[in-house]
mmCIF file of C-alpha atoms and ligand atoms in Angstrom:
data_model
loop_
_atom_site.group_PDB
_atom_site.id
_atom_site.type_symbol
_atom_site.label_atom_id
_atom_site.label_comp_id
_atom_site.label_asym_id
_atom_site.label_seq_id
_atom_site.Cartn_x
_atom_site.Cartn_y
_atom_site.Cartn_z
ATOM 1 C CA UNK I 81 41.215 -8.472 36.648
ATOM 2 C CA UNK I 82 43.882 -10.970 35.657
ATOM 3 C CA UNK I 83 41.962 -13.957 34.311
ATOM 4 C CA UNK I 84 43.462 -17.358 33.445
ATOM 5 C CA UNK I 85 41.737 -19.880 31.195
ATOM 6 C CA UNK I 86 42.690 -23.556 31.202
ATOM 7 C CA UNK I 87 41.462 -26.781 29.630
ATOM 8 C CA UNK I 88 42.151 -30.034 31.488
ATOM 9 C CA UNK I 89 41.567 -33.762 30.945
ATOM 10 C CA UNK I 90 40.723 -35.347 27.600
ATOM 11 C CA UNK I 91 40.242 -32.804 24.814
ATOM 12 C CA UNK I 92 36.723 -32.308 23.461
ATOM 13 C CA UNK I 93 35.294 -30.654 20.330
ATOM 14 C CA UNK I 94 34.057 -27.160 21.201
ATOM 15 C CA UNK I 95 36.827 -26.290 23.666
ATOM 16 C CA UNK I 96 38.450 -23.837 21.265
ATOM 17 C CA UNK I 97 35.154 -22.028 20.755
ATOM 18 C CA UNK I 98 34.690 -21.668 24.517
ATOM 19 C CA UNK I 99 38.232 -20.300 24.957
ATOM 20 C CA UNK I 100 37.865 -17.936 21.992
ATOM 21 C CA UNK I 101 34.468 -16.613 23.140
ATOM 22 C CA UNK I 102 35.643 -16.091 26.710
ATOM 23 C CA UNK I 103 38.707 -14.211 25.512
ATOM 24 C CA UNK I 104 36.671 -12.040 23.148
ATOM 25 C CA UNK I 105 34.320 -11.042 25.973
ATOM 26 C CA UNK I 106 36.938 -10.647 28.706
ATOM 27 C CA UNK I 107 39.641 -8.779 26.794
ATOM 28 C CA UNK I 108 37.445 -5.690 26.604
ATOM 29 C CA UNK I 109 38.036 -4.988 30.292
ATOM 30 C CA UNK I 110 40.478 -7.557 31.662
ATOM 31 C CA UNK I 111 43.855 -9.171 31.073
ATOM 32 C CA UNK I 112 43.382 -12.653 29.628
ATOM 33 C CA UNK I 113 45.968 -15.429 29.950
ATOM 34 C CA UNK I 114 45.985 -18.963 28.614
ATOM 35 C CA UNK I 115 47.192 -21.393 31.266
ATOM 36 C CA UNK I 116 48.867 -24.025 29.105
ATOM 37 C CA UNK I 117 48.412 -27.782 29.704
ATOM 38 C CA UNK I 118 45.561 -27.576 32.214
ATOM 39 C CA UNK I 119 46.425 -27.421 35.905
ATOM 40 C CA UNK I 120 50.030 -28.308 35.051
ATOM 41 C CA UNK I 121 50.354 -24.794 33.628
ATOM 42 C CA UNK I 122 49.805 -23.351 37.106
ATOM 43 C CA UNK I 123 52.361 -25.664 38.725
ATOM 44 C CA UNK I 124 54.948 -24.886 36.015
ATOM 45 C CA UNK I 125 53.832 -21.261 35.693
ATOM 46 C CA UNK I 126 53.338 -21.807 31.997
ATOM 47 C CA UNK I 127 50.970 -18.969 31.195
ATOM 48 C CA UNK I 128 50.749 -16.667 28.213
ATOM 49 C CA UNK I 129 48.707 -13.592 27.374
ATOM 50 C CA UNK I 130 46.258 -14.314 24.557
ATOM 51 C CA UNK I 131 44.018 -12.285 22.303
ATOM 52 C CA UNK I 132 40.878 -13.351 20.499
ATOM 53 C CA UNK I 133 42.632 -12.492 17.231
ATOM 54 C CA UNK I 134 45.258 -15.176 17.913
ATOM 55 C CA UNK I 135 42.643 -17.760 18.857
ATOM 56 C CA UNK I 136 40.235 -17.116 16.012
ATOM 57 C CA UNK I 137 41.979 -19.215 13.354
ATOM 58 C CA UNK I 138 41.652 -22.356 15.477
ATOM 59 C CA UNK I 139 38.346 -21.550 17.153
ATOM 60 C CA UNK I 140 36.216 -23.955 15.151
ATOM 61 C CA UNK I 141 38.487 -26.998 15.098
ATOM 62 C CA UNK I 142 38.462 -29.974 17.456
ATOM 63 C CA UNK I 143 41.133 -30.398 20.147
ATOM 64 C CA UNK I 144 42.390 -27.650 22.419
ATOM 65 C CA UNK I 145 44.711 -24.945 21.148
ATOM 66 C CA UNK I 146 45.865 -24.094 24.688
ATOM 67 C CA UNK I 147 46.719 -27.770 25.293
ATOM 68 C CA UNK I 148 45.710 -30.062 28.117
ATOM 69 C CA UNK I 149 47.020 -32.587 30.637
ATOM 70 C CA UNK I 150 45.659 -34.949 33.238
ATOM 71 C CA UNK I 151 47.675 -33.295 36.027
ATOM 72 C CA UNK I 152 46.046 -33.363 39.457
ATOM 73 C CA UNK I 153 47.222 -30.297 41.423
ATOM 74 C CA UNK I 154 46.054 -31.971 44.647
ATOM 75 C CA UNK I 155 47.619 -35.380 44.001
ATOM 76 C CA UNK I 156 49.377 -35.192 47.375
ATOM 77 C CA UNK I 157 50.185 -32.533 49.966
ATOM 78 C CA UNK I 158 53.570 -31.648 48.441
ATOM 79 C CA UNK I 159 51.879 -31.006 45.093
ATOM 80 C CA UNK I 160 49.115 -29.007 46.776
ATOM 81 C CA UNK I 161 51.731 -26.807 48.487
ATOM 82 C CA UNK I 162 53.551 -26.215 45.213
ATOM 83 C CA UNK I 163 50.219 -25.333 43.620
ATOM 84 C CA UNK I 164 49.344 -22.850 46.381
ATOM 85 C CA UNK I 165 52.754 -21.179 45.989
ATOM 86 C CA UNK I 166 52.581 -20.954 42.169
ATOM 87 C CA UNK I 167 49.049 -19.632 42.031
ATOM 88 C CA UNK I 168 49.942 -16.900 44.525
ATOM 89 C CA UNK I 169 52.990 -15.897 42.507
ATOM 90 C CA UNK I 170 51.002 -15.817 39.270
ATOM 91 C CA UNK I 171 48.513 -13.434 40.852
ATOM 92 C CA UNK I 172 45.357 -14.472 39.048
ATOM 93 C CA UNK I 173 42.089 -12.984 40.267
ATOM 94 C CA UNK I 174 40.122 -15.813 38.716
ATOM 95 C CA UNK I 175 40.751 -19.047 36.856
ATOM 96 C CA UNK I 176 38.228 -20.389 34.369
ATOM 97 C CA UNK I 177 38.618 -24.166 34.464
ATOM 98 C CA UNK I 178 37.122 -25.957 31.476
ATOM 99 C CA UNK I 179 37.092 -29.651 32.150
ATOM 100 C CA UNK I 180 35.446 -32.864 33.183
ATOM 101 C CA UNK I 181 34.817 -34.110 36.706
ATOM 102 C CA UNK I 182 38.548 -34.366 37.545
ATOM 103 C CA UNK I 183 39.519 -30.876 36.364
ATOM 104 C CA UNK I 184 36.409 -29.329 37.894
ATOM 105 C CA UNK I 185 36.897 -31.197 41.193
ATOM 106 C CA UNK I 186 40.423 -29.755 41.340
ATOM 107 C CA UNK I 187 38.902 -26.332 40.661
ATOM 108 C CA UNK I 188 36.408 -26.889 43.456
ATOM 109 C CA UNK I 189 39.250 -27.738 45.828
ATOM 110 C CA UNK I 190 41.215 -24.641 44.820
ATOM 111 C CA UNK I 191 38.121 -22.549 45.563
ATOM 112 C CA UNK I 192 37.246 -24.309 48.832
ATOM 113 C CA UNK I 193 40.850 -24.028 50.086
ATOM 114 C CA UNK I 194 40.720 -20.301 49.304
ATOM 115 C CA UNK I 195 43.657 -20.463 46.874
ATOM 116 C CA UNK I 196 41.991 -18.728 43.936
ATOM 117 C CA UNK I 197 38.541 -17.857 42.607
ATOM 118 C CA UNK I 198 37.334 -20.402 40.105
ATOM 119 C CA UNK I 199 34.546 -20.535 37.533
ATOM 120 C CA UNK I 200 33.973 -23.926 35.889
ATOM 121 C CA UNK I 201 32.721 -24.935 32.457
ATOM 122 C CA UNK I 202 31.854 -28.608 31.921
ATOM 123 C CA UNK I 203 33.283 -30.435 28.930
ATOM 124 C CA UNK I 204 33.915 -34.089 28.129
ATOM 125 C CA UNK I 205 32.766 -36.413 25.398
ATOM 126 C CA UNK I 206 31.652 -38.771 28.212
ATOM 127 C CA UNK I 207 28.827 -36.400 29.313
ATOM 128 C CA UNK I 208 29.298 -37.547 32.897
ATOM 129 C CA UNK I 209 29.766 -34.267 34.780
ATOM 130 C CA UNK I 210 27.448 -34.037 37.745
ATOM 131 C CA UNK I 211 24.848 -31.265 37.619
ATOM 132 C CA UNK I 212 24.563 -30.676 33.859
ATOM 133 C CA UNK I 213 22.482 -32.442 31.215
ATOM 134 C CA UNK I 214 25.135 -31.866 28.560
ATOM 135 C CA UNK I 215 28.858 -31.187 28.410
ATOM 136 C CA UNK I 216 30.807 -29.624 25.551
ATOM 137 C CA UNK I 217 31.988 -32.347 23.159
ATOM 138 C CA UNK I 218 29.418 -35.053 23.809
ATOM 139 C CA UNK I 219 27.167 -34.256 20.861
ATOM 140 C CA UNK I 220 30.072 -34.233 18.406
ATOM 141 C CA UNK I 221 31.420 -37.538 19.739
ATOM 142 C CA UNK I 222 27.993 -39.161 19.382
ATOM 143 C CA UNK I 223 27.619 -37.856 15.833
ATOM 144 C CA UNK I 224 31.029 -39.293 14.970
ATOM 145 C CA UNK I 225 30.154 -42.610 16.615
ATOM 146 C CA UNK I 226 26.969 -42.717 14.534
ATOM 147 C CA UNK I 227 28.928 -42.003 11.359
ATOM 148 C CA UNK I 228 31.413 -44.810 12.109
ATOM 149 C CA UNK I 229 28.618 -47.196 13.059
ATOM 150 C CA UNK I 230 26.605 -46.549 9.891
ATOM 151 C CA UNK I 231 29.666 -47.133 7.688
ATOM 152 C CA UNK I 232 30.500 -50.327 9.548
ATOM 153 C CA UNK I 233 26.886 -51.467 9.324
ATOM 154 C CA UNK I 234 26.846 -51.448 5.516
ATOM 155 C CA UNK I 235 29.654 -54.022 5.460
ATOM 156 C CA UNK I 236 28.052 -56.027 8.268
ATOM 157 C CA UNK I 237 24.828 -56.273 6.267
ATOM 158 C CA UNK I 238 26.617 -57.107 3.008
ATOM 159 C CA UNK I 239 28.562 -59.952 4.609
ATOM 160 C CA UNK I 240 25.725 -61.062 6.903
ATOM 161 C CA UNK I 241 27.900 -60.771 9.983
ATOM 162 C CA UNK I 242 27.650 -59.687 13.565
ATOM 163 C CA UNK I 243 29.293 -56.296 14.214
ATOM 164 C CA UNK I 244 30.498 -54.861 17.507
ATOM 165 C CA UNK I 245 31.324 -51.139 17.885
ATOM 166 C CA UNK I 246 33.160 -50.173 21.060
ATOM 167 C CA UNK I 247 32.836 -46.529 22.081
ATOM 168 C CA UNK I 248 34.515 -44.451 24.775
ATOM 169 C CA UNK I 249 32.698 -43.073 27.803
ATOM 170 C CA UNK I 250 34.574 -44.312 30.832
ATOM 171 C CA UNK I 251 32.172 -45.489 33.620
ATOM 172 C CA UNK I 252 29.247 -43.738 31.932
ATOM 173 C CA UNK I 253 27.244 -45.310 29.105
ATOM 174 C CA UNK I 254 25.996 -42.054 27.560
ATOM 175 C CA UNK I 255 27.875 -42.299 24.259
ATOM 176 C CA UNK I 256 26.851 -45.952 23.790
ATOM 177 C CA UNK I 257 23.253 -45.187 24.737
ATOM 178 C CA UNK I 258 22.870 -42.220 22.363
ATOM 179 C CA UNK I 259 24.663 -44.042 19.531
ATOM 180 C CA UNK I 260 22.435 -47.052 20.126
ATOM 181 C CA UNK I 261 19.271 -44.967 20.085
ATOM 182 C CA UNK I 262 20.319 -43.039 16.993
ATOM 183 C CA UNK I 263 21.149 -46.199 15.009
ATOM 184 C CA UNK I 264 18.573 -48.480 16.665
ATOM 185 C CA UNK I 265 21.309 -51.010 17.356
ATOM 186 C CA UNK I 266 20.228 -54.550 18.246
ATOM 187 C CA UNK I 267 22.151 -54.754 21.508
ATOM 188 C CA UNK I 268 23.667 -51.958 23.615
ATOM 189 C CA UNK I 269 25.876 -52.643 26.618
ATOM 190 C CA UNK I 270 26.532 -49.928 29.187
ATOM 191 C CA UNK I 271 28.440 -50.030 32.501
ATOM 192 C CA UNK I 272 25.348 -48.977 34.452
ATOM 193 C CA UNK I 273 23.527 -52.205 33.527
ATOM 194 C CA UNK I 274 25.794 -55.259 33.749
ATOM 195 C CA UNK I 275 24.469 -58.286 31.839
ATOM 196 C CA UNK I 276 25.731 -61.816 31.243
ATOM 197 C CA UNK I 277 27.516 -62.276 27.929
ATOM 198 C CA UNK I 278 25.693 -65.559 27.605
ATOM 199 C CA UNK I 279 22.393 -63.691 27.489
ATOM 200 C CA UNK I 280 23.900 -61.301 24.925
ATOM 201 C CA UNK I 281 24.970 -64.226 22.723
ATOM 202 C CA UNK I 282 21.480 -65.755 22.930
ATOM 203 C CA UNK I 283 19.883 -62.439 21.944
ATOM 204 C CA UNK I 284 22.318 -62.057 19.047
ATOM 205 C CA UNK I 285 21.414 -65.545 17.806
ATOM 206 C CA UNK I 286 17.678 -64.723 17.853
ATOM 207 C CA UNK I 287 18.231 -61.434 16.031
ATOM 208 C CA UNK I 288 20.508 -63.051 13.485
ATOM 209 C CA UNK I 289 18.002 -65.833 12.783
ATOM 210 C CA UNK I 290 15.477 -63.137 11.941
ATOM 211 C CA UNK I 291 17.497 -60.704 9.760
ATOM 212 C CA UNK I 292 20.890 -62.309 9.052
ATOM 213 C CA UNK I 293 22.990 -59.597 10.687
ATOM 214 C CA UNK I 294 23.256 -57.951 14.090
ATOM 215 C CA UNK I 295 24.780 -54.751 15.427
ATOM 216 C CA UNK I 296 26.069 -54.310 18.968
ATOM 217 C CA UNK I 297 27.253 -51.077 20.594
ATOM 218 C CA UNK I 298 29.394 -51.579 23.670
ATOM 219 C CA UNK I 299 30.692 -48.988 26.069
ATOM 220 C CA UNK I 300 34.401 -49.381 26.881
ATOM 221 C CA UNK I 301 33.644 -49.165 30.603
ATOM 222 C CA UNK I 302 31.772 -52.468 30.927
ATOM 223 C CA UNK I 303 35.084 -54.127 31.716
ATOM 224 C CA UNK I 304 38.337 -52.917 33.258
ATOM 225 C CA UNK I 305 41.600 -54.629 32.479
ATOM 226 C CA UNK I 306 43.665 -53.016 35.224
ATOM 227 C CA UNK I 307 47.055 -51.433 34.557
ATOM 228 C CA UNK I 308 48.614 -48.195 35.782
ATOM 229 C CA UNK I 309 46.377 -45.461 37.114
ATOM 230 C CA UNK I 310 46.530 -41.779 36.133
ATOM 231 C CA UNK I 311 46.819 -38.980 38.725
ATOM 232 C CA UNK I 312 43.065 -39.032 39.288
ATOM 233 C CA UNK I 313 42.991 -42.799 39.848
ATOM 234 C CA UNK I 314 41.658 -43.919 36.456
ATOM 235 C CA UNK I 315 43.016 -46.943 34.640
ATOM 236 C CA UNK I 316 43.019 -46.894 30.860
ATOM 237 C CA UNK I 317 39.945 -48.522 29.358
ATOM 238 C CA UNK I 318 39.379 -50.048 25.947
ATOM 239 C CA UNK I 319 39.537 -53.395 24.214
ATOM 240 C CA UNK I 320 36.375 -55.030 25.491
ATOM 241 C CA UNK I 321 34.849 -54.871 21.991
ATOM 242 C CA UNK I 322 37.382 -57.389 20.694
ATOM 243 C CA UNK I 323 36.847 -59.719 23.640
ATOM 244 C CA UNK I 324 33.092 -59.535 23.269
ATOM 245 C CA UNK I 325 33.286 -60.216 19.523
ATOM 246 C CA UNK I 326 35.378 -63.374 20.128
ATOM 247 C CA UNK I 327 32.975 -64.507 22.827
ATOM 248 C CA UNK I 328 29.950 -64.053 20.559
ATOM 249 C CA UNK I 329 31.658 -65.779 17.655
ATOM 250 C CA UNK I 330 32.481 -68.802 19.842
ATOM 251 C CA UNK I 331 29.075 -68.934 21.536
ATOM 252 C CA UNK I 332 26.972 -68.526 18.371
ATOM 253 C CA UNK I 333 29.231 -69.771 15.588
ATOM 254 C CA UNK I 334 28.479 -66.504 13.731
ATOM 255 C CA UNK I 335 31.217 -64.550 12.002
ATOM 256 C CA UNK I 336 31.765 -61.449 14.129
ATOM 257 C CA UNK I 337 33.869 -58.321 13.639
ATOM 258 C CA UNK I 338 34.704 -55.511 16.044
ATOM 259 C CA UNK I 339 35.740 -51.900 15.434
ATOM 260 C CA UNK I 340 37.099 -49.518 18.049
ATOM 261 C CA UNK I 341 37.009 -45.927 16.789
ATOM 262 C CA UNK I 342 38.672 -44.795 20.029
ATOM 263 C CA UNK I 343 39.940 -41.214 19.941
ATOM 264 C CA UNK I 344 38.577 -40.637 16.430
ATOM 265 C CA UNK I 345 35.175 -39.714 17.864
ATOM 266 C CA UNK I 346 36.913 -37.138 20.089
ATOM 267 C CA UNK I 347 38.770 -35.190 17.438
ATOM 268 C CA UNK I 348 36.134 -34.025 14.974
ATOM 269 C CA UNK I 349 35.084 -30.410 14.335
ATOM 270 C CA UNK I 350 32.273 -29.478 16.752
ATOM 271 C CA UNK I 351 28.633 -29.892 15.734
ATOM 272 C CA UNK I 352 26.148 -27.014 15.801
ATOM 273 C CA UNK I 353 24.933 -28.139 19.230
ATOM 274 C CA UNK I 354 28.418 -28.160 20.735
ATOM 275 C CA UNK I 355 29.302 -24.810 19.150
ATOM 276 C CA UNK I 356 26.221 -23.125 20.548
ATOM 277 C CA UNK I 357 26.637 -24.841 23.914
ATOM 278 C CA UNK I 358 30.253 -23.642 24.110
ATOM 279 C CA UNK I 359 29.191 -20.065 23.339
ATOM 280 C CA UNK I 360 26.335 -20.191 25.864
ATOM 281 C CA UNK I 361 28.561 -21.649 28.610
ATOM 282 C CA UNK I 362 31.304 -19.108 27.895
ATOM 283 C CA UNK I 363 28.823 -16.232 28.007
ATOM 284 C CA UNK I 364 27.420 -17.370 31.345
ATOM 285 C CA UNK I 365 30.899 -17.868 32.807
ATOM 286 C CA UNK I 366 31.748 -14.334 31.677
ATOM 287 C CA UNK I 367 28.574 -12.983 33.300
ATOM 288 C CA UNK I 368 29.497 -14.776 36.542
ATOM 289 C CA UNK I 369 32.933 -13.134 36.500
ATOM 290 C CA UNK I 370 31.529 -9.657 35.832
ATOM 291 C CA UNK I 371 29.131 -10.152 38.749
ATOM 292 C CA UNK I 372 31.895 -11.458 41.026
ATOM 293 C CA UNK I 373 29.914 -14.691 41.375
ATOM 294 C CA UNK I 374 32.868 -17.048 41.860
ATOM 295 C CA UNK I 375 32.977 -20.693 42.908
ATOM 296 C CA UNK I 376 30.340 -21.603 40.321
ATOM 297 C CA UNK I 377 30.086 -24.048 37.450
ATOM 298 C CA UNK I 378 27.847 -23.185 34.525
ATOM 299 C CA UNK I 379 25.448 -25.972 33.603
ATOM 300 C CA UNK I 380 22.752 -26.911 31.081
ATOM 301 C CA UNK I 381 19.509 -27.913 32.742
ATOM 302 C CA UNK I 382 16.322 -28.521 30.791
ATOM 303 C CA UNK I 383 17.472 -26.202 28.008
ATOM 304 C CA UNK I 384 18.462 -23.350 30.347
ATOM 305 C CA UNK I 385 21.985 -22.259 31.228
ATOM 306 C CA UNK I 386 22.330 -21.969 35.006
ATOM 307 C CA UNK I 387 25.084 -21.662 37.630
ATOM 308 C CA UNK I 388 25.611 -24.203 40.405
ATOM 309 C CA UNK I 389 28.213 -24.272 43.203
ATOM 310 C CA UNK I 390 31.336 -25.899 41.761
ATOM 311 C CA UNK I 391 31.736 -27.777 45.061
ATOM 312 C CA UNK I 392 28.728 -29.904 44.015
ATOM 313 C CA UNK I 393 30.813 -31.704 41.410
ATOM 314 C CA UNK I 394 33.564 -32.679 43.868
ATOM 315 C CA UNK I 395 34.056 -36.441 43.694
ATOM 316 C CA UNK I 396 30.794 -37.058 41.846
ATOM 317 C CA UNK I 397 29.845 -37.980 38.321
ATOM 318 C CA UNK I 398 26.630 -38.435 36.383
ATOM 319 C CA UNK I 399 25.745 -41.898 35.157
ATOM 320 C CA UNK I 400 22.857 -43.142 33.020
ATOM 321 C CA UNK I 401 19.853 -43.302 35.347
ATOM 322 C CA UNK I 402 16.145 -42.430 35.708
ATOM 323 C CA UNK I 403 14.386 -41.665 32.419
ATOM 324 C CA UNK I 404 17.438 -42.572 30.357
ATOM 325 C CA UNK I 405 17.869 -45.956 32.026
ATOM 326 C CA UNK I 406 14.173 -46.709 31.429
ATOM 327 C CA UNK I 407 14.617 -45.807 27.778
ATOM 328 C CA UNK I 408 17.644 -48.106 27.688
ATOM 329 C CA UNK I 409 15.634 -50.961 29.184
ATOM 330 C CA UNK I 410 12.738 -50.426 26.780
ATOM 331 C CA UNK I 411 15.000 -51.444 23.907
ATOM 332 C CA UNK I 412 17.822 -53.487 25.341
ATOM 333 C CA UNK I 413 16.770 -54.919 28.697
ATOM 334 C CA UNK I 414 17.858 -58.560 28.748
HETATM 335 O O1 F6P K 1052 37.303 -38.795 29.327
HETATM 336 C C1 F6P K 1052 37.333 -38.798 27.950
HETATM 337 C C2 F6P K 1052 37.951 -40.056 27.431
HETATM 338 O O2 F6P K 1052 37.941 -39.976 26.002
HETATM 339 C C3 F6P K 1052 37.299 -41.361 27.884
HETATM 340 O O3 F6P K 1052 36.130 -41.660 27.192
HETATM 341 C C4 F6P K 1052 38.415 -42.335 27.643
HETATM 342 O O4 F6P K 1052 38.327 -43.485 28.457
HETATM 343 C C5 F6P K 1052 39.638 -41.533 27.994
HETATM 344 O O5 F6P K 1052 39.283 -40.179 27.838
HETATM 345 C C6 F6P K 1052 40.835 -41.820 27.130
HETATM 346 O O6 F6P K 1052 41.896 -41.085 27.628
HETATM 347 P P1 F6P K 1052 43.255 -40.811 26.876
HETATM 348 O O7 F6P K 1052 43.002 -39.749 25.857
HETATM 349 O O8 F6P K 1052 44.151 -40.337 27.967
HETATM 350 O O9 F6P K 1052 43.680 -42.088 26.241
#
């Protein structure tokens, strides 16, 4: 078979391991191509034969060696037509789409429209892909967020200040929640649980009166500032940490500092968990291809690697809810 592998959307630590492992398994019996720059590589017919030997040197780094983009191949009908034409000309038997909800939704559409067989692998530091407990990259991003938070905390304690750490995550509070749990932060704000900043300031005052410092983790997605949208309809987030810090400083009179690690938590070398997850996902995607079981996304559920119809992810994402929201409220309900 002629197999294409692409990575789309924001890069995530562990992507290179998934691409390397897939290539190593597939090249024994199939022709393996990297589709460069995500779905854009199909539209532009930017594909290149790869070998595991070529990929090995970069396999354990962050980022994505085969590049990425936020191109939506179904942005409008003209684009969809161009996509259908290009994919036919390229002659792939199957495309392995490694991405978040946008990239995988595009893959689902390609499958549903009968344009090409697709197998999906979920990745994103946001951990918000529907149908899987974990995505490649999330664990590394959380570990980096913890590292940044702990360093920041030492200076917050020394100066007896209030500290705000803003983390990525888009509309999902997973990174903030896990960072908050792992550092036992005083206040955690996630998009799934809107709260009044007045109540936050009051809580900060109480905490400060007790221990002379306070640490807040805030998810970027608690506030949108508008601006241009990308091809999947997302506006750029970020900056709420600074606004919140000023608000708290004014409301409490306490010296407050904010840090926004931003993309830094996205670029680190993958943790053990993400490495093993990438290998397990790649292996299951390979098995699906060998069995001709197309139109599936591999997923992690309760410790097992399973396959679900990729169409299930179309237009959906996974937010903090159920057990995790209860855990959130146990510590930070206001
Ligand atoms: O989806 C991953 C993510 O890192 C989000 O957490 C964040 O809002 C967004 O990507 C940032 O995108 P970009 O890399 O395009 O600035």
